[in-house]
Amino acid sequence: MTNINKWESNIIFILAMIGSAVGLGNIWRYPYVLYSNGGGAFYIPYLVAIFALAIPFIILEYGVGYNYQSSFTKAIIKLKPKFEFYGWILPVVVFIMTIYYSTIIGWDGIYLFLSFFKGWGADPNTFLNVNLLQTTHSLSGVFNFIPFIAIFIIIGWFIIWFISHKNLDEGLGKVCKIFVPLLFVIMIFIVIFSLTLPGANIGLAELFNPDWSLLWHFDIWMAAFGQIFFSLSLGMGAGFTYASYTNDDIDLISSGLYVVIANSAFENFTALGVFSILGYMSLQSGTPVSEIVSQGTTLIFVAYPQVFNILGSIGLILGPLFFFTVYVAGITSMLSSFEVLSISLQNKFALSRRKATLILCLIGCLASMVYATSAGEYILRISDLFVNNIVIIFSVFVECVLFAWVFKAERLISFFNSRSKTFKIGKWWLTEVKYIIPLLLIVIWFGGLYELITMKTTESAIVLIVLALILVIFSLIFTLLPEKSKDWFKTEERVK
Ligand code: PFF
């Protein structure tokens, strides 16, 4: 069964890819990453990551997806039948990510609900950690189930099911067409408002105050590359899958460029808003910005509610708008990561979109219940490290080598160039995808591994081992189960 899914138009593909890229990574993660990695100085590794890695790689990923018009796994089989196991590793690990991603969306859903009446009370920090997450910072809380969190995680999965089970045009396509532009409109409104707050300049000065000495630290380079990967959904099969749904006349070079530009514009714009608000808060409370930000990645669930508290009734408008934006951004990203495993299973086991979506949503929802416990936040942090630091980077390395060398990236050049309305690619691009990117990936991979080893505790090791086992066992099961589709080994290529 070849994949008959197609986007209604090329613009919808670009919107869907922007929807995939712009997500929690841009709003929840980026402002903090930028601030804690040298402020203005961070832009150097950030730009290097965009030009040396993101743009060349995104073009490659789109190109191969376009060529095979199939799921990632099916394409890998066509490329190297012996690599089927690897062809499942990536979709399964992306699904593991989808599961914890759904949890953060669930948390955000809670805050969206609470924002209408500032239900987090006068002390948002205690509210988040003690009342809501009841964090134990260890595995010991795994049997303390928190139904309130569970309900909101289930709502997220329900939305994913509701959109994904429909055909592309009526589901994913329609949602991206409406909600991705809306995301930008609301964010622009929030940021402009934030910039007008007294004290905004204090926050911005703090954010951009460059610490050039950090440029010599490996960490900030790792942070930039990690951010770009996560934020652009690079190498995780999302771009591959979405590009496989494109029409024949698509200009992939320009599309990739637009996605990169939109994603970076969004996250940097968001950072302006976040830090203006923090500057305002610093002015009101007399607490230095650096102290407010030390709350790290809980920034949006602690500092933001604090600001909405100070803002009085405006907070009742801004709060819901903000958490709604985060929610939409999260859902449009989760839709794309969900699609990766879903379409692979549909391709191999001849499942309908409806059936595959239902089964996977039920499994994902059930699995995410582990995050609705007091150990949830702890397990989430380790899951994130496992996925982003170890597995993804390594599997993207394999992907890059397979696509650049085995598939032979040079096959794509004239096809790409014949359609490109922006820039053309040539030798430099080949050098990038064949040599520079694989090399960079290996360096980043060792860096990430080091970070993980240095945080070793017996408990985190248990979580890591369980995750690794889940990954290997599921990938093995999908590899060994006999295919139901007659076309599993028949994949047509579009680029001749
Ligand atoms: N790009 C998303 C974000 O910035 O939040 C995360 C993501 C979504 C990664 C989808 C991978 C993916 F397939």
Coordinates of C-alpha atoms and ligand atoms in Angstrom, one line a residue:
M1 CA 0.0 0.0 0.0
T2 CA 1.7 3.1 -1.1
N3 CA 1.1 6.2 0.9
I4 CA -1.7 8.1 -0.8
N5 CA -1.6 11.0 1.7
K6 CA -0.9 14.3 0.1
W7 CA -1.0 17.9 1.4
E8 CA -3.6 20.1 -0.2
S9 CA -0.9 22.6 -1.2
N10 CA 2.8 23.3 -0.8
I11 CA 2.0 26.1 1.6
I12 CA 0.2 23.7 3.9
F13 CA 3.4 21.6 4.0
I14 CA 5.4 24.7 5.1
L15 CA 2.8 25.6 7.7
A16 CA 2.7 22.0 9.0
M17 CA 6.5 22.0 9.2
I18 CA 6.5 25.3 11.0
G19 CA 3.9 23.8 13.3
S20 CA 6.2 20.9 14.0
A21 CA 9.2 23.1 14.6
V22 CA 7.5 25.8 16.7
G23 CA 6.7 24.1 20.0
L24 CA 7.5 23.8 23.6
G25 CA 11.2 23.9 22.6
N26 CA 10.8 27.5 21.4
I27 CA 8.8 28.9 24.3
W28 CA 9.6 26.7 27.3
R29 CA 13.2 26.0 26.5
Y30 CA 14.8 28.5 24.3
P31 CA 14.7 31.7 26.4
Y32 CA 16.3 29.9 29.2
V33 CA 18.9 28.2 27.0
L34 CA 19.8 31.5 25.4
Y35 CA 20.2 33.2 28.8
S36 CA 22.2 30.6 30.6
N37 CA 24.6 30.0 27.7
G38 CA 26.3 33.4 27.3
G39 CA 23.3 35.6 26.3
G40 CA 24.3 37.5 23.2
A41 CA 27.4 35.4 22.8
F42 CA 25.1 32.4 22.3
Y43 CA 24.2 33.7 18.8
I44 CA 27.6 32.6 17.5
P45 CA 27.2 28.9 18.1
Y46 CA 23.5 29.2 17.4
L47 CA 24.1 30.7 13.9
V48 CA 26.9 28.2 13.2
A49 CA 24.4 25.4 14.1
I50 CA 21.8 26.8 11.7
F51 CA 24.1 27.2 8.8
A52 CA 26.5 24.3 9.3
L53 CA 23.9 21.8 10.4
A54 CA 20.2 22.7 10.2
I55 CA 19.8 24.1 6.7
P56 CA 21.9 21.4 4.9
F57 CA 20.4 18.6 6.9
I58 CA 16.8 19.7 6.6
I59 CA 17.2 19.8 2.9
L60 CA 18.5 16.3 2.9
E61 CA 15.8 15.0 5.1
Y62 CA 13.1 16.5 3.1
G63 CA 14.6 15.4 -0.1
V64 CA 14.8 11.7 0.8
G65 CA 11.3 11.8 2.3
Y66 CA 10.0 13.4 -0.9
N67 CA 11.7 10.7 -3.0
Y68 CA 10.3 7.7 -1.2
Q69 CA 6.8 9.1 -0.4
S70 CA 6.6 6.6 2.4
S71 CA 7.3 6.3 6.1
F72 CA 10.8 6.5 7.4
T73 CA 10.9 2.8 8.1
K74 CA 9.7 1.8 4.7
A75 CA 12.3 4.0 3.1
I76 CA 15.1 2.5 5.2
I77 CA 14.1 -1.0 4.0
K78 CA 14.2 0.1 0.4
L79 CA 17.6 1.6 1.1
K80 CA 19.1 -1.2 3.1
P81 CA 16.7 -4.1 4.0
K82 CA 19.1 -5.2 6.7
F83 CA 18.6 -2.0 8.5
E84 CA 15.0 -2.5 9.3
F85 CA 15.7 -2.7 13.1
Y86 CA 17.3 0.8 12.9
G87 CA 14.3 1.9 10.8
W88 CA 12.1 1.2 13.8
I89 CA 14.5 2.6 16.4
L90 CA 14.0 6.2 15.3
P91 CA 10.2 6.1 15.1
V92 CA 10.0 4.3 18.5
V93 CA 12.3 6.8 20.2
V94 CA 10.4 9.7 18.7
F95 CA 7.3 8.1 20.1
I96 CA 8.9 7.9 23.6
M97 CA 9.6 11.6 23.2
T98 CA 6.0 12.1 22.2
I99 CA 4.8 10.5 25.4
Y100 CA 6.7 12.9 27.7
Y101 CA 6.0 15.8 25.4
S102 CA 2.3 15.1 26.0
T103 CA 3.0 15.4 29.7
I104 CA 4.3 18.9 29.4
I105 CA 1.4 19.8 27.2
G106 CA -0.8 18.4 30.0
W107 CA 0.9 20.6 32.5
D108 CA 0.4 23.6 30.2
G109 CA -3.3 22.6 29.9
I110 CA -3.6 22.8 33.6
Y111 CA -2.1 26.2 33.6
L112 CA -4.4 27.3 30.8
F113 CA -7.3 26.2 32.9
L114 CA -5.9 27.9 36.1
S115 CA -5.0 31.1 34.3
F116 CA -8.7 32.1 34.0
F117 CA -8.8 32.6 37.8
K118 CA -5.1 32.6 38.7
G119 CA -5.7 29.3 40.5
W120 CA -2.0 28.9 41.2
G121 CA -2.4 31.3 44.2
A122 CA 0.1 33.7 45.6
D123 CA 3.1 31.4 45.6
P124 CA 3.3 29.7 42.1
N125 CA 6.6 28.0 43.0
T126 CA 5.1 26.0 45.9
F127 CA 2.0 25.4 43.9
L128 CA 3.9 23.8 41.0
N129 CA 6.3 21.6 43.0
V130 CA 4.4 20.8 46.1
N131 CA 0.7 21.0 45.3
L132 CA 0.6 20.1 41.6
L133 CA 3.5 17.9 40.7
Q134 CA 4.2 16.7 44.2
T135 CA 7.7 16.1 43.0
T136 CA 9.8 13.5 44.9
H137 CA 13.0 14.1 42.8
S138 CA 13.3 10.3 42.9
L139 CA 11.5 7.1 41.8
S140 CA 9.9 6.8 45.2
G141 CA 6.8 8.7 44.1
V142 CA 6.0 6.4 41.3
F143 CA 3.0 4.9 43.1
N144 CA 1.5 8.2 44.0
F145 CA -0.9 8.8 41.1
I146 CA -2.1 12.3 40.6
P147 CA -5.5 12.1 38.8
F148 CA -5.6 15.9 38.1
I149 CA -2.5 15.7 35.9
A150 CA -3.7 12.5 34.3
I151 CA -6.9 14.1 33.2
F152 CA -5.1 16.9 31.4
I153 CA -2.7 14.4 29.8
I154 CA -5.6 12.4 28.5
I155 CA -7.2 15.5 27.1
G156 CA -4.1 16.2 25.1
W157 CA -4.1 12.6 23.7
F158 CA -7.7 12.9 22.9
I159 CA -7.0 16.1 20.8
I160 CA -4.2 14.3 19.0
W161 CA -6.5 11.3 18.2
F162 CA -9.3 13.6 17.1
I163 CA -7.0 15.4 14.6
S164 CA -4.8 12.6 13.5
H165 CA -7.4 10.0 12.7
K166 CA -8.9 12.1 10.0
N167 CA -7.5 12.3 6.5
L168 CA -4.6 14.7 5.9
D169 CA -6.7 17.5 4.5
E170 CA -9.4 17.4 7.1
G171 CA -7.2 16.8 10.1
L172 CA -3.5 17.8 10.1
G173 CA -3.7 20.1 7.1
K174 CA -6.7 22.0 8.3
V175 CA -5.4 22.4 11.9
C176 CA -2.0 23.7 10.7
K177 CA -3.7 26.1 8.2
I178 CA -5.7 27.7 11.0
F179 CA -3.6 27.4 14.1
V180 CA 0.0 28.0 12.9
P181 CA -0.7 31.6 11.7
L182 CA -2.8 32.2 14.8
L183 CA 0.2 31.1 16.9
F184 CA 2.3 33.9 15.4
V185 CA -0.5 36.5 15.7
I186 CA -1.0 35.8 19.4
M187 CA 2.7 35.7 20.1
I188 CA 3.3 39.0 18.3
F189 CA 0.6 40.5 20.4
I190 CA 2.0 39.2 23.7
V191 CA 5.5 40.2 22.9
I192 CA 4.6 43.7 21.8
F193 CA 2.6 44.1 25.0
S194 CA 5.5 42.8 27.1
L195 CA 7.9 45.2 25.4
T196 CA 5.9 48.1 26.6
L197 CA 6.0 47.1 30.2
P198 CA 8.1 49.3 32.5
G199 CA 11.4 47.5 33.2
A200 CA 11.4 45.6 29.9
N201 CA 14.8 47.1 29.1
I202 CA 16.2 45.6 32.3
G203 CA 15.2 42.1 31.2
L204 CA 16.5 42.6 27.7
A205 CA 19.8 44.0 28.8
E206 CA 20.2 41.0 31.0
L207 CA 19.3 38.6 28.2
F208 CA 21.6 40.0 25.6
N209 CA 24.5 41.0 27.8
P210 CA 27.1 38.8 26.1
D211 CA 29.5 36.7 28.1
W212 CA 32.1 36.1 25.4
S213 CA 34.3 34.0 27.6
L214 CA 31.7 31.3 27.4
L215 CA 32.5 30.8 23.7
W216 CA 35.5 28.8 24.7
H217 CA 33.3 26.3 26.6
F218 CA 32.2 23.2 24.9
D219 CA 28.9 23.3 26.8
I220 CA 27.4 26.3 25.0
W221 CA 28.2 24.8 21.6
M222 CA 26.4 21.6 22.7
A223 CA 23.5 23.6 24.0
A224 CA 23.2 25.4 20.7
F225 CA 23.3 22.3 18.6
G226 CA 20.9 20.5 20.9
Q227 CA 18.5 23.4 20.8
I228 CA 18.6 23.6 17.0
F229 CA 17.9 19.9 16.7
F230 CA 15.0 19.8 19.1
S231 CA 13.5 23.1 18.1
L232 CA 13.6 22.3 14.4
S233 CA 12.5 18.7 14.9
L234 CA 15.6 17.8 12.9
G235 CA 16.3 14.2 12.0
M236 CA 13.4 12.9 13.9
G237 CA 11.4 11.7 11.0
A238 CA 8.9 14.4 11.3
G239 CA 10.3 16.4 8.4
F240 CA 10.9 13.2 6.5
T241 CA 7.3 12.1 6.9
Y242 CA 5.7 15.5 6.2
A243 CA 7.9 15.9 3.1
S244 CA 6.7 12.5 1.9
Y245 CA 3.2 14.0 1.6
T246 CA 4.3 16.8 -0.7
N247 CA 3.3 17.3 -4.3
D248 CA 5.7 16.8 -7.1
D249 CA 6.3 20.5 -7.8
I250 CA 7.5 21.3 -4.3
D251 CA 10.5 23.6 -3.9
L252 CA 12.2 21.9 -0.9
I253 CA 15.2 24.1 -0.6
S254 CA 13.1 27.2 -0.1
S255 CA 10.6 25.4 2.1
G256 CA 13.4 24.3 4.4
L257 CA 14.8 27.8 4.5
Y258 CA 11.4 29.3 5.4
V259 CA 10.9 26.8 8.2
V260 CA 14.3 27.6 9.6
I261 CA 13.7 31.3 9.4
A262 CA 10.2 31.1 10.9
N263 CA 11.4 28.9 13.7
S264 CA 14.3 31.1 14.7
A265 CA 12.2 34.3 14.3
F266 CA 9.6 32.8 16.6
E267 CA 11.9 31.7 19.3
N268 CA 13.9 34.8 19.4
F269 CA 10.9 37.0 19.4
T270 CA 9.5 34.9 22.2
A271 CA 12.7 35.3 24.2
L272 CA 12.2 39.1 23.9
G273 CA 8.8 38.8 25.4
V274 CA 9.8 36.5 28.1
F275 CA 12.7 38.7 29.2
S276 CA 10.7 41.9 29.0
I277 CA 8.2 40.4 31.4
L278 CA 11.0 39.2 33.7
G279 CA 12.5 42.7 33.6
Y280 CA 9.1 44.1 34.6
M281 CA 8.9 41.6 37.4
S282 CA 12.4 42.4 38.6
L283 CA 11.5 46.1 38.7
Q284 CA 8.3 45.4 40.7
S285 CA 9.7 42.9 43.1
G286 CA 13.3 44.1 43.5
T287 CA 14.6 40.7 42.7
P288 CA 17.4 40.6 40.1
V289 CA 16.5 38.9 36.8
S290 CA 19.2 36.3 37.4
E291 CA 17.5 35.1 40.5
I292 CA 14.1 34.8 38.8
V293 CA 15.6 32.8 35.9
S294 CA 17.4 30.4 38.2
Q295 CA 14.2 28.5 38.3
G296 CA 15.4 27.0 35.0
T297 CA 13.0 25.2 32.8
T298 CA 10.1 25.7 35.1
L299 CA 10.3 29.4 34.1
I300 CA 7.0 29.4 32.3
F301 CA 5.1 27.6 35.1
V302 CA 6.5 29.7 37.9
A303 CA 7.8 33.0 36.8
Y304 CA 4.9 33.6 34.4
P305 CA 2.2 33.0 36.9
Q306 CA 4.0 35.3 39.3
V307 CA 4.0 38.0 36.6
F308 CA 0.3 37.4 35.8
N309 CA -0.3 37.9 39.5
I310 CA 1.4 41.2 39.6
L311 CA -0.3 42.4 36.4
G312 CA -3.7 42.4 38.0
S313 CA -6.7 42.1 35.7
I314 CA -4.5 42.3 32.5
G315 CA -3.0 39.1 33.7
L316 CA -6.4 37.5 33.3
I317 CA -6.3 38.2 29.6
L318 CA -2.6 37.7 29.0
G319 CA -2.4 34.5 31.1
P320 CA -4.9 32.5 29.1
L321 CA -3.6 33.8 25.9
F322 CA 0.0 32.8 26.7
F323 CA -0.9 29.3 28.0
F324 CA -3.2 28.8 25.0
T325 CA -0.3 29.7 22.6
V326 CA 2.0 27.2 24.3
Y327 CA -0.8 24.6 24.1
V328 CA -1.3 25.1 20.4
A329 CA 2.4 25.1 19.7
G330 CA 2.7 21.9 21.7
I331 CA -0.1 20.2 19.9
T332 CA 1.0 21.0 16.4
S333 CA 4.5 19.7 17.3
M334 CA 3.1 16.6 18.9
L335 CA 1.0 15.9 15.8
S336 CA 4.2 15.6 13.8
S337 CA 6.1 13.4 16.2
F338 CA 3.1 11.2 16.6
E339 CA 2.8 10.8 12.8
V340 CA 6.3 9.2 12.5
L341 CA 5.6 5.9 14.2
S342 CA 1.9 5.9 13.1
I343 CA 2.7 6.0 9.4
S344 CA 5.4 3.4 9.7
L345 CA 2.9 1.0 11.4
Q346 CA 0.3 1.8 8.8
N347 CA 2.8 1.0 6.0
K348 CA 4.0 -2.3 7.4
F349 CA 0.8 -3.8 8.9
A350 CA -1.7 -2.4 6.4
L351 CA -3.5 -0.6 9.1
S352 CA -5.9 2.2 8.3
R353 CA -5.1 5.7 9.5
R354 CA -8.1 5.5 11.9
K355 CA -7.0 2.2 13.4
A356 CA -3.3 3.1 13.8
T357 CA -4.2 6.4 15.4
L358 CA -6.6 4.9 17.8
I359 CA -4.2 2.1 18.9
L360 CA -1.2 4.4 19.3
C361 CA -3.1 7.1 21.1
L362 CA -4.4 4.5 23.6
I363 CA -0.9 3.1 24.1
G364 CA 0.7 6.6 24.3
C365 CA -1.9 7.8 26.7
L366 CA -1.6 4.8 29.0
A367 CA 2.2 5.0 29.0
S368 CA 2.1 8.7 29.8
M369 CA 0.3 7.9 33.1
V370 CA 3.7 7.2 34.6
Y371 CA 4.3 10.9 34.3
A372 CA 1.1 11.6 36.2
T373 CA 2.8 10.4 39.4
S374 CA 5.0 12.2 42.0
A375 CA 8.0 10.7 40.2
G376 CA 6.8 12.1 36.9
E377 CA 8.9 15.2 36.7
Y378 CA 12.0 13.2 37.7
I379 CA 11.4 10.4 35.1
L380 CA 10.6 13.1 32.5
R381 CA 14.0 14.8 33.0
I382 CA 15.8 11.5 32.6
S383 CA 13.7 10.5 29.6
D384 CA 14.5 13.8 28.0
L385 CA 18.2 13.2 28.5
F386 CA 18.0 9.7 27.2
V387 CA 16.1 10.7 24.1
N388 CA 17.9 13.9 23.2
N389 CA 21.4 13.2 24.4
I390 CA 21.9 9.6 23.5
V391 CA 19.5 8.0 21.1
I392 CA 18.3 10.8 18.8
I393 CA 21.8 12.2 18.1
F394 CA 23.2 8.8 17.3
S395 CA 20.3 7.8 15.1
V396 CA 20.5 11.1 13.3
F397 CA 24.1 10.3 12.7
V398 CA 23.1 6.9 11.2
E399 CA 20.4 8.6 9.2
C400 CA 22.8 11.2 7.8
V401 CA 25.3 8.6 6.8
L402 CA 22.7 6.4 5.2
F403 CA 21.1 9.3 3.3
A404 CA 24.3 11.0 2.2
W405 CA 26.3 7.9 1.4
V406 CA 24.1 4.9 0.7
F407 CA 21.2 6.8 -0.8
K408 CA 23.8 9.1 -2.5
A409 CA 22.8 12.7 -1.7
E410 CA 24.2 13.9 -5.1
R411 CA 21.2 12.3 -6.8
L412 CA 19.1 15.1 -5.3
I413 CA 21.0 18.1 -6.4
S414 CA 19.6 18.7 -9.8
F415 CA 16.1 18.0 -8.7
F416 CA 16.5 20.4 -5.8
N417 CA 18.0 23.1 -7.9
S418 CA 15.5 22.9 -10.8
R419 CA 12.8 23.9 -8.4
S420 CA 14.5 26.3 -6.1
K421 CA 13.4 29.9 -6.1
T422 CA 15.8 31.0 -3.5
F423 CA 19.3 29.5 -3.5
K424 CA 20.9 26.5 -5.2
I425 CA 23.1 23.8 -3.7
G426 CA 26.2 22.1 -5.0
K427 CA 29.5 20.9 -3.8
W428 CA 29.5 22.7 -0.4
W429 CA 26.2 21.0 0.4
L430 CA 27.6 17.6 -0.4
T431 CA 30.6 18.2 1.7
E432 CA 28.3 19.3 4.6
V433 CA 26.1 16.3 4.5
K434 CA 28.8 13.7 3.8
Y435 CA 31.6 14.9 6.1
I436 CA 30.9 17.9 8.3
I437 CA 27.5 17.0 9.7
P438 CA 28.3 13.3 10.6
L439 CA 31.5 14.6 12.3
L440 CA 29.7 17.2 14.2
L441 CA 27.1 14.7 15.3
I442 CA 29.6 12.4 16.7
V443 CA 31.3 15.1 18.7
I444 CA 27.9 16.2 20.1
W445 CA 27.0 12.6 20.9
F446 CA 30.1 12.1 23.0
G447 CA 29.5 15.4 24.7
G448 CA 25.9 14.4 25.6
L449 CA 27.0 11.0 26.8
Y450 CA 29.5 12.6 29.1
E451 CA 26.8 14.8 30.6
L452 CA 24.7 11.8 31.2
I453 CA 27.5 9.7 32.8
T454 CA 28.4 12.5 35.1
M455 CA 24.9 12.7 36.5
K456 CA 24.8 9.0 37.3
T457 CA 22.8 7.8 40.3
T458 CA 21.5 4.3 40.7
E459 CA 18.0 5.5 40.2
S460 CA 18.6 7.4 37.0
A461 CA 20.4 4.3 35.8
I462 CA 17.3 2.2 36.4
V463 CA 15.2 4.6 34.4
L464 CA 17.7 4.7 31.6
I465 CA 17.9 0.9 31.4
V466 CA 14.1 0.6 31.4
L467 CA 13.9 3.1 28.6
A468 CA 16.6 1.4 26.6
L469 CA 14.8 -1.9 27.0
I470 CA 11.5 -0.5 25.9
L471 CA 13.1 1.0 22.9
V472 CA 14.9 -2.2 21.9
I473 CA 12.1 -4.6 22.6
F474 CA 9.5 -2.6 20.7
S475 CA 11.8 -2.0 17.7
L476 CA 12.6 -5.7 17.7
I477 CA 8.9 -6.7 17.8
F478 CA 8.0 -4.4 14.9
T479 CA 11.0 -5.7 13.0
L480 CA 10.2 -9.4 13.6
L481 CA 6.5 -9.3 13.1
P482 CA 5.7 -10.4 9.5
E483 CA 4.4 -7.6 7.3
K484 CA 0.7 -7.5 6.4
S485 CA 1.0 -5.1 3.5
K486 CA 1.9 -6.5 0.1
D487 CA 3.7 -3.3 -0.8
W488 CA 6.1 -3.3 2.2
F489 CA 9.1 -4.0 0.0
K490 CA 7.8 -2.0 -3.0
T491 CA 8.7 1.6 -2.7
E492 CA 8.6 3.8 -5.8
E493 CA 11.1 6.6 -6.1
R494 CA 10.2 10.1 -7.3
V495 CA 13.7 11.4 -8.1
K496 CA 15.0 9.5 -11.1
Ligands
PFF1 N1 10.3 21.1 17.6 C1 9.5 20.8 18.7 C2 9.7 21.9 19.8 O1 10.5 22.7 19.6 O2 9.1 21.8 20.8 C3 9.8 19.4 19.3 C4 9.7 18.3 18.4 C5 8.5 18.1 17.7 C6 10.7 17.4 18.1 C7 8.3 17.0 16.8 C8 10.6 16.4 17.2 C9 9.4 16.2 16.6 F1 9.3 15.2 15.7

